[in-house]
């Protein structure tokens, strides 16, 4: 039978829930830190332990996470090289001191009072992302977290404190970013792509000289010129930023579209210098780079596949008006649009982000996107059972189905 926690135990709301409430943002998951309790106290009160590396418990009624106050000590390289110490004697301030940024090191007591030993409230008001203390350098994942927070908070006017950016540069130079496991890099990248301004993620990593380590294929785009009549922004890296932000605008919270947008022009970094600023065949050149990036970060297959087709086929959608019905059909087939119909809408959105992700063109129309969707819908409406009813099967059935779909595309055009 469970019993209440001892009277001397104190529970505080911490982290993102406090931060976002102070910023007036919608509430997300709530996390709590428990000061003065032991594992036995938590279990006796009915909490269910779920943490293995350190004691984390689920509340018996709300299911919300409650972690015992703890300290961390660096014991090895990489983001996981820590020894965790959880003990009833660990104070709230000691627990907050191990956190990454001052805006995440604010606690709220049951009576609503804030505990803010590192001036996180002031940094929130000043729109500054600042590290808590020198232990920041012990976890290389914090470089990516800083960039990811900027992808979310840049629209609110946030900037990285100069001293924090200096530490991020030192961490990149030290080589610890190479110790990050691919899954954690992908997790931070995907969260950045779901944010309002993914470009701030790229810029922050580049400012810290970390983009070349984390996303070298993207970093290589910076400084590569494009033809000004098509790309007024000229720099291909700047174009990648604009496209990522446009994708976030067209498909908010969609990291699948966002990742394909990020990857669509990787081939431009591989254009021979003598051919610049033209980028003939950059679509074909980029496919290998997209595949290599996906394999290194272990991205989901769905993300990899959409990124590859966006890289390879985006110019075909831009010139859709020039394509014959048979060519449109074959484009849809190459995109696997008949087996996976949702993919065509996603692909069209990536192409629109590419076209509008250029200096001065953010509000330009992109009729090719709607046209591709309309022609795809017409081809999808062709019923295979009507063709089978004619007694066709095997290759003959496939040829007749293709012909019927081409006819439907022509009629819908």
Coordinates of C-alpha atoms in Angstrom, one line a residue:
X1 CA 0.0 0.0 0.0
X2 CA 1.4 3.4 -1.0
X3 CA 1.9 6.3 1.5
X4 CA 2.7 10.0 1.0
X5 CA 6.2 11.2 0.5
X6 CA 8.0 12.3 3.8
X7 CA 7.1 15.8 4.9
X8 CA 10.7 17.1 4.3
X9 CA 10.6 16.1 0.6
X10 CA 10.1 19.0 -1.8
X11 CA 8.9 18.6 -5.4
X12 CA 9.6 21.3 -8.1
X13 CA 8.4 21.8 -11.7
X14 CA 11.6 22.2 -13.8
X15 CA 12.9 22.7 -17.3
X16 CA 10.9 23.3 -20.4
X17 CA 7.5 23.5 -18.7
X18 CA 8.7 26.5 -16.6
X19 CA 10.6 28.1 -19.5
X20 CA 7.7 27.9 -21.9
X21 CA 5.2 29.2 -19.4
X22 CA 7.3 32.2 -18.7
X23 CA 7.5 32.8 -22.5
X24 CA 3.8 32.5 -22.9
X25 CA 4.1 29.4 -25.1
X26 CA 1.8 26.4 -25.1
X27 CA 2.5 23.9 -22.3
X28 CA 4.2 20.6 -23.2
X29 CA 5.3 17.7 -21.0
X30 CA 5.8 18.6 -17.4
X31 CA 8.9 17.3 -15.6
X32 CA 9.6 17.4 -11.9
X33 CA 12.7 17.1 -9.6
X34 CA 12.3 15.7 -6.2
X35 CA 14.6 16.9 -3.4
X36 CA 15.3 15.0 -0.2
X37 CA 13.8 11.7 -1.3
X38 CA 15.3 8.2 -1.7
X39 CA 14.3 5.5 -4.1
X40 CA 12.6 3.7 -1.3
X41 CA 10.6 6.8 -0.5
X42 CA 9.4 7.1 -4.1
X43 CA 8.4 3.4 -4.4
X44 CA 6.6 3.5 -1.0
X45 CA 4.6 6.5 -2.3
X46 CA 3.4 4.5 -5.3
X47 CA 5.7 5.9 -7.9
X48 CA 6.9 3.5 -10.6
X49 CA 10.7 3.5 -11.4
X50 CA 11.6 3.7 -15.1
X51 CA 15.1 5.1 -15.2
X52 CA 18.1 2.9 -15.4
X53 CA 21.0 5.3 -15.5
X54 CA 19.5 7.5 -12.8
X55 CA 16.3 7.3 -10.7
X56 CA 13.3 8.5 -12.7
X57 CA 9.8 7.7 -11.6
X58 CA 6.3 8.0 -12.9
X59 CA 3.6 9.6 -10.7
X60 CA 1.0 7.0 -9.7
X61 CA -1.9 9.1 -10.9
X62 CA -0.7 11.6 -13.5
X63 CA 2.1 9.5 -15.1
X64 CA 4.3 12.6 -15.1
X65 CA 8.1 12.1 -14.7
X66 CA 9.7 12.8 -11.4
X67 CA 13.5 12.5 -11.1
X68 CA 15.5 12.5 -7.9
X69 CA 17.8 15.5 -7.6
X70 CA 21.2 14.5 -8.9
X71 CA 24.6 15.6 -9.8
X72 CA 26.8 14.5 -12.8
X73 CA 30.5 14.0 -13.1
X74 CA 32.3 13.7 -16.4
X75 CA 34.0 10.3 -16.7
X76 CA 34.6 9.8 -20.4
X77 CA 34.3 11.2 -23.9
X78 CA 31.0 11.9 -25.6
X79 CA 27.6 12.9 -24.4
X80 CA 27.1 9.7 -22.4
X81 CA 30.3 9.7 -20.5
X82 CA 28.9 10.8 -17.1
X83 CA 28.7 9.3 -13.7
X84 CA 25.3 10.2 -12.0
X85 CA 24.9 10.6 -8.3
X86 CA 21.4 10.8 -6.9
X87 CA 21.0 11.2 -3.1
X88 CA 18.6 12.8 -0.7
X89 CA 21.4 15.2 0.2
X90 CA 21.6 16.7 -3.3
X91 CA 20.2 20.2 -3.2
X92 CA 17.9 21.8 -5.8
X93 CA 20.6 24.3 -6.8
X94 CA 23.1 21.4 -7.3
X95 CA 20.6 19.7 -9.6
X96 CA 19.9 22.9 -11.6
X97 CA 23.6 23.6 -11.9
X98 CA 24.1 20.5 -14.1
X99 CA 21.6 21.7 -16.7
X100 CA 22.6 23.1 -20.0
X101 CA 21.1 26.7 -20.3
X102 CA 20.0 29.2 -17.7
X103 CA 16.5 29.2 -19.3
X104 CA 16.3 25.5 -18.5
X105 CA 17.6 25.9 -14.9
X106 CA 14.5 27.5 -13.4
X107 CA 12.3 25.6 -10.9
X108 CA 8.8 26.4 -9.7
X109 CA 7.7 25.3 -6.2
X110 CA 4.2 24.1 -5.4
X111 CA 3.2 27.6 -4.2
X112 CA 4.3 29.1 -7.6
X113 CA 7.5 30.6 -6.3
X114 CA 10.4 30.5 -8.7
X115 CA 13.9 29.2 -7.8
X116 CA 16.3 30.9 -10.3
X117 CA 19.9 30.6 -9.0
X118 CA 21.5 31.3 -12.4
X119 CA 19.3 34.3 -13.6
X120 CA 17.5 32.3 -16.2
X121 CA 14.4 34.6 -15.9
X122 CA 16.6 37.6 -16.8
X123 CA 18.0 35.8 -19.8
X124 CA 14.5 34.9 -20.9
X125 CA 13.6 38.6 -20.8
X126 CA 16.7 39.6 -22.6
X127 CA 16.2 36.8 -25.2
X128 CA 19.7 35.3 -24.5
X129 CA 20.6 31.6 -24.7
X130 CA 23.4 31.3 -22.1
X131 CA 25.1 28.2 -20.6
X132 CA 24.8 27.6 -16.9
X133 CA 28.4 27.0 -16.1
X134 CA 31.8 25.6 -17.2
X135 CA 30.5 22.0 -17.1
X136 CA 28.7 22.9 -20.4
X137 CA 31.7 21.8 -22.3
X138 CA 31.5 18.3 -20.9
X139 CA 28.5 17.3 -23.1
X140 CA 29.0 17.8 -26.9
X141 CA 25.3 17.2 -27.5
X142 CA 24.8 20.6 -26.0
X143 CA 26.2 22.2 -29.1
X144 CA 23.4 20.7 -31.1
X145 CA 20.8 21.5 -28.4
X146 CA 21.9 25.2 -28.5
X147 CA 21.4 25.3 -32.3
X148 CA 18.1 23.4 -32.0
X149 CA 16.8 25.9 -29.4
X150 CA 17.7 28.7 -31.8
X151 CA 15.6 27.0 -34.5
X152 CA 12.7 27.2 -32.1
X153 CA 13.3 30.6 -30.4
X154 CA 15.0 32.7 -33.1
X155 CA 11.5 34.1 -34.1
X156 CA 11.2 35.4 -30.6
X157 CA 14.5 37.4 -30.9
X158 CA 16.8 35.0 -29.1
X159 CA 20.6 35.0 -29.7
X160 CA 23.4 32.9 -28.3
X161 CA 25.5 34.6 -25.7
X162 CA 29.0 35.4 -27.0
X163 CA 30.6 33.4 -24.2
X164 CA 28.4 30.4 -24.9
X165 CA 29.2 30.6 -28.6
X166 CA 32.9 30.7 -27.7
X167 CA 32.5 27.5 -25.7
X168 CA 30.7 25.8 -28.6
X169 CA 33.6 26.7 -30.9
X170 CA 36.1 25.3 -28.4
X171 CA 34.1 22.0 -28.2
X172 CA 34.0 21.8 -32.0
X173 CA 37.7 22.3 -32.2
X174 CA 38.3 19.7 -29.5
X175 CA 36.8 17.0 -31.6
X176 CA 34.2 15.7 -29.1
X177 CA 31.4 16.3 -31.6
X178 CA 32.8 13.3 -33.5
X179 CA 31.8 11.1 -30.5
X180 CA 28.1 11.8 -30.9
X181 CA 26.1 8.8 -31.9
X182 CA 24.2 9.2 -35.1
X183 CA 20.8 8.6 -33.5
X184 CA 21.3 11.6 -31.2
X185 CA 22.4 13.8 -34.1
X186 CA 19.4 12.8 -36.1
X187 CA 17.1 13.4 -33.1
X188 CA 18.3 17.0 -32.7
X189 CA 18.2 17.6 -36.5
X190 CA 14.7 16.3 -36.8
X191 CA 13.5 18.5 -33.9
X192 CA 15.2 21.5 -35.6
X193 CA 13.4 20.7 -38.8
X194 CA 10.1 20.6 -37.0
X195 CA 10.8 24.1 -35.6
X196 CA 9.7 27.4 -37.2
X197 CA 13.2 28.5 -38.4
X198 CA 15.5 25.5 -39.2
X199 CA 17.9 28.0 -40.8
X200 CA 18.8 29.2 -37.4
X201 CA 20.0 25.7 -36.5
X202 CA 22.3 25.7 -39.6
X203 CA 23.6 29.2 -38.9
X204 CA 24.2 28.5 -35.2
X205 CA 26.2 25.4 -36.0
X206 CA 28.1 27.2 -38.7
X207 CA 28.9 30.1 -36.3
X208 CA 30.3 27.5 -33.9
X209 CA 32.3 25.9 -36.7
X210 CA 30.4 22.7 -36.0
X211 CA 28.3 22.3 -39.1
X212 CA 31.4 21.0 -41.0
X213 CA 31.5 18.2 -38.4
X214 CA 27.8 17.4 -38.0
X215 CA 26.6 18.0 -41.6
X216 CA 29.6 18.3 -43.8
X217 CA 27.5 17.8 -47.0
X218 CA 25.4 20.9 -46.1
X219 CA 28.4 22.9 -44.8
X220 CA 30.0 22.4 -48.3
X221 CA 27.2 24.4 -49.9
X222 CA 28.3 27.7 -48.3
X223 CA 30.3 29.9 -50.6
X224 CA 29.2 28.0 -53.7
X225 CA 27.8 30.5 -56.2
X226 CA 24.6 30.1 -58.3
X227 CA 23.3 32.1 -61.3
X228 CA 21.9 35.3 -60.0
X229 CA 19.0 35.4 -62.5
X230 CA 17.6 32.2 -60.9
X231 CA 19.0 32.7 -57.4
X232 CA 19.3 36.3 -56.3
X233 CA 20.8 35.1 -53.0
X234 CA 23.7 33.6 -55.1
X235 CA 25.2 31.6 -52.2
X236 CA 24.0 28.0 -52.2
X237 CA 24.2 27.7 -48.4
X238 CA 22.0 30.7 -48.0
X239 CA 19.6 29.1 -50.5
X240 CA 19.5 26.0 -48.3
X241 CA 18.6 28.1 -45.3
X242 CA 15.8 29.8 -47.2
X243 CA 14.4 26.6 -48.5
X244 CA 14.4 25.0 -45.0
X245 CA 12.6 27.9 -43.5
X246 CA 10.1 27.9 -46.4
X247 CA 9.5 24.2 -45.9
X248 CA 8.8 24.9 -42.3
X249 CA 6.3 27.6 -43.4
X250 CA 4.5 25.3 -45.9
X251 CA 4.5 22.2 -43.8
X252 CA 4.8 23.2 -40.1
X253 CA 6.2 20.5 -37.9
X254 CA 6.9 18.1 -40.8
X255 CA 10.5 16.9 -40.5
X256 CA 10.0 14.6 -43.5
X257 CA 9.4 17.5 -45.9
X258 CA 12.0 19.5 -44.0
X259 CA 14.7 16.9 -44.4
X260 CA 14.1 16.5 -48.1
X261 CA 14.2 20.3 -48.5
X262 CA 17.6 20.3 -46.6
X263 CA 19.0 17.7 -49.0
X264 CA 17.6 18.7 -52.4
X265 CA 20.6 20.7 -53.6
X266 CA 23.5 18.8 -52.0
X267 CA 24.9 18.1 -55.5
X268 CA 25.7 21.8 -56.0
X269 CA 28.7 21.4 -53.7
X270 CA 30.0 18.8 -56.1
X271 CA 29.9 21.0 -59.3
X272 CA 33.4 21.3 -60.8
X273 CA 34.8 24.8 -60.2
X274 CA 35.2 25.4 -63.9
X275 CA 31.5 25.1 -64.4
X276 CA 30.3 27.6 -61.8
X277 CA 28.0 29.3 -61.3
X278 CA 26.1 26.9 -63.5
X279 CA 25.2 23.5 -62.0
X280 CA 24.5 21.2 -64.8
X281 CA 23.7 17.6 -63.6
X282 CA 23.7 18.7 -60.0
X283 CA 20.5 16.6 -59.4
X284 CA 22.3 13.4 -60.4
X285 CA 25.6 14.3 -58.7
X286 CA 23.7 14.9 -55.4
X287 CA 22.1 11.5 -55.0
X288 CA 25.2 9.8 -53.7
X289 CA 25.7 12.6 -51.1
X290 CA 22.1 12.3 -50.0
X291 CA 22.4 8.6 -49.5
X292 CA 25.7 8.9 -47.7
X293 CA 24.3 11.5 -45.3
X294 CA 21.2 9.3 -44.6
X295 CA 23.3 6.3 -43.9
X296 CA 25.7 8.1 -41.6
X297 CA 22.8 9.6 -39.5
X298 CA 20.7 6.5 -39.8
X299 CA 17.7 8.5 -40.9
X300 CA 14.4 6.7 -41.4
X301 CA 14.0 5.1 -44.8
X302 CA 11.0 7.3 -45.6
X303 CA 13.1 10.4 -45.0
X304 CA 16.0 9.0 -47.1
X305 CA 13.7 8.1 -50.0
X306 CA 11.9 11.4 -50.2
X307 CA 15.2 13.2 -50.0
X308 CA 16.7 11.2 -52.8
X309 CA 13.8 11.8 -55.2
X310 CA 13.7 15.5 -54.2
X311 CA 17.4 15.8 -55.1
X312 CA 17.0 13.8 -58.3
X313 CA 13.7 15.1 -59.6
X314 CA 13.0 18.6 -58.4
X315 CA 13.9 20.3 -61.7
X316 CA 11.4 18.1 -63.5
X317 CA 8.6 19.5 -61.4
X318 CA 9.9 23.0 -62.0
X319 CA 9.5 22.5 -65.7
X320 CA 6.3 20.4 -65.5
X321 CA 4.6 22.5 -68.1
X322 CA 7.2 21.2 -70.7
X323 CA 6.6 17.5 -70.0
X324 CA 4.4 15.3 -72.1
X325 CA 1.7 13.2 -70.4
X326 CA 3.9 10.0 -70.7
X327 CA 6.8 11.8 -69.1
X328 CA 4.6 13.0 -66.3
X329 CA 3.4 9.4 -65.7
X330 CA 6.9 8.1 -65.6
X331 CA 8.0 10.9 -63.2
X332 CA 5.1 9.8 -60.9
X333 CA 6.1 6.2 -61.2
X334 CA 9.8 6.9 -60.4
X335 CA 8.5 8.7 -57.2
X336 CA 6.5 5.5 -56.3
X337 CA 3.5 7.7 -56.4
X338 CA 1.1 4.9 -57.3
X339 CA 2.0 2.7 -54.3
X340 CA 2.6 5.6 -52.0
X341 CA 0.3 8.3 -53.1
X342 CA 1.0 10.7 -50.1
X343 CA 4.5 11.0 -51.3
X344 CA 3.6 13.1 -54.3
X345 CA 2.0 15.9 -52.2
X346 CA 5.1 15.9 -49.9
X347 CA 7.4 16.0 -53.0
X348 CA 5.4 18.9 -54.5
X349 CA 5.7 20.8 -51.2
X350 CA 9.5 20.3 -51.2
X351 CA 9.7 21.6 -54.8
X352 CA 7.6 24.7 -53.9
X353 CA 9.9 25.3 -51.0
X354 CA 12.8 25.2 -53.4
X355 CA 11.3 27.7 -55.8
X356 CA 10.1 30.1 -53.1
X357 CA 13.2 29.7 -50.9
X358 CA 15.1 32.4 -52.8
X359 CA 15.8 36.0 -52.1
X360 CA 12.7 38.1 -52.9
X361 CA 10.6 35.1 -54.1
X362 CA 9.1 34.0 -50.8
X363 CA 5.6 35.0 -51.9
X364 CA 5.9 33.8 -55.5
X365 CA 3.2 31.5 -56.9
X366 CA 4.1 27.9 -57.7
X367 CA 1.3 26.4 -59.9
X368 CA 3.4 23.4 -60.7
X369 CA 2.7 22.0 -57.3
X370 CA -1.0 22.0 -57.7
X371 CA -0.7 20.8 -61.2
X372 CA 1.4 17.8 -60.2
X373 CA -1.2 16.9 -57.5
X374 CA -4.0 17.2 -60.0
X375 CA -2.4 15.1 -62.7
X376 CA -1.4 12.5 -60.0
X377 CA -5.0 12.3 -58.8
X378 CA -6.3 11.8 -62.4
X379 CA -3.8 8.9 -62.9
X380 CA -4.7 7.4 -59.5
X381 CA -8.4 7.4 -60.5
X382 CA -7.8 4.8 -63.2
X383 CA -9.2 1.5 -62.0
X384 CA -7.0 -1.6 -62.5
X385 CA -10.0 -3.9 -62.2
X386 CA -11.6 -2.5 -65.3
X387 CA -8.4 -3.3 -67.2
X388 CA -8.3 -6.8 -65.7
X389 CA -11.9 -7.3 -66.8
X390 CA -10.6 -7.2 -70.4
X391 CA -8.8 -10.4 -69.8
X392 CA -5.3 -8.8 -69.5
X393 CA -2.7 -9.9 -67.1
X394 CA 1.1 -9.8 -66.6
X395 CA 3.1 -7.4 -68.9
X396 CA 0.0 -6.8 -71.0
X397 CA -1.9 -5.6 -68.0
X398 CA 0.9 -3.3 -66.9
X399 CA 1.2 -1.8 -70.4
X400 CA -2.5 -1.2 -70.6
X401 CA -2.6 0.4 -67.1
X402 CA 0.2 2.7 -68.1
X403 CA -1.6 3.7 -71.3
X404 CA -4.8 4.4 -69.4
X405 CA -3.1 6.5 -66.8
X406 CA -1.3 8.5 -69.5
X407 CA -4.7 9.1 -71.2
X408 CA -6.1 10.3 -67.8
X409 CA -3.2 12.7 -67.3
X410 CA -3.7 14.1 -70.8
X411 CA -7.4 14.6 -70.2
X412 CA -6.8 16.3 -66.9
X413 CA -4.2 18.7 -68.3

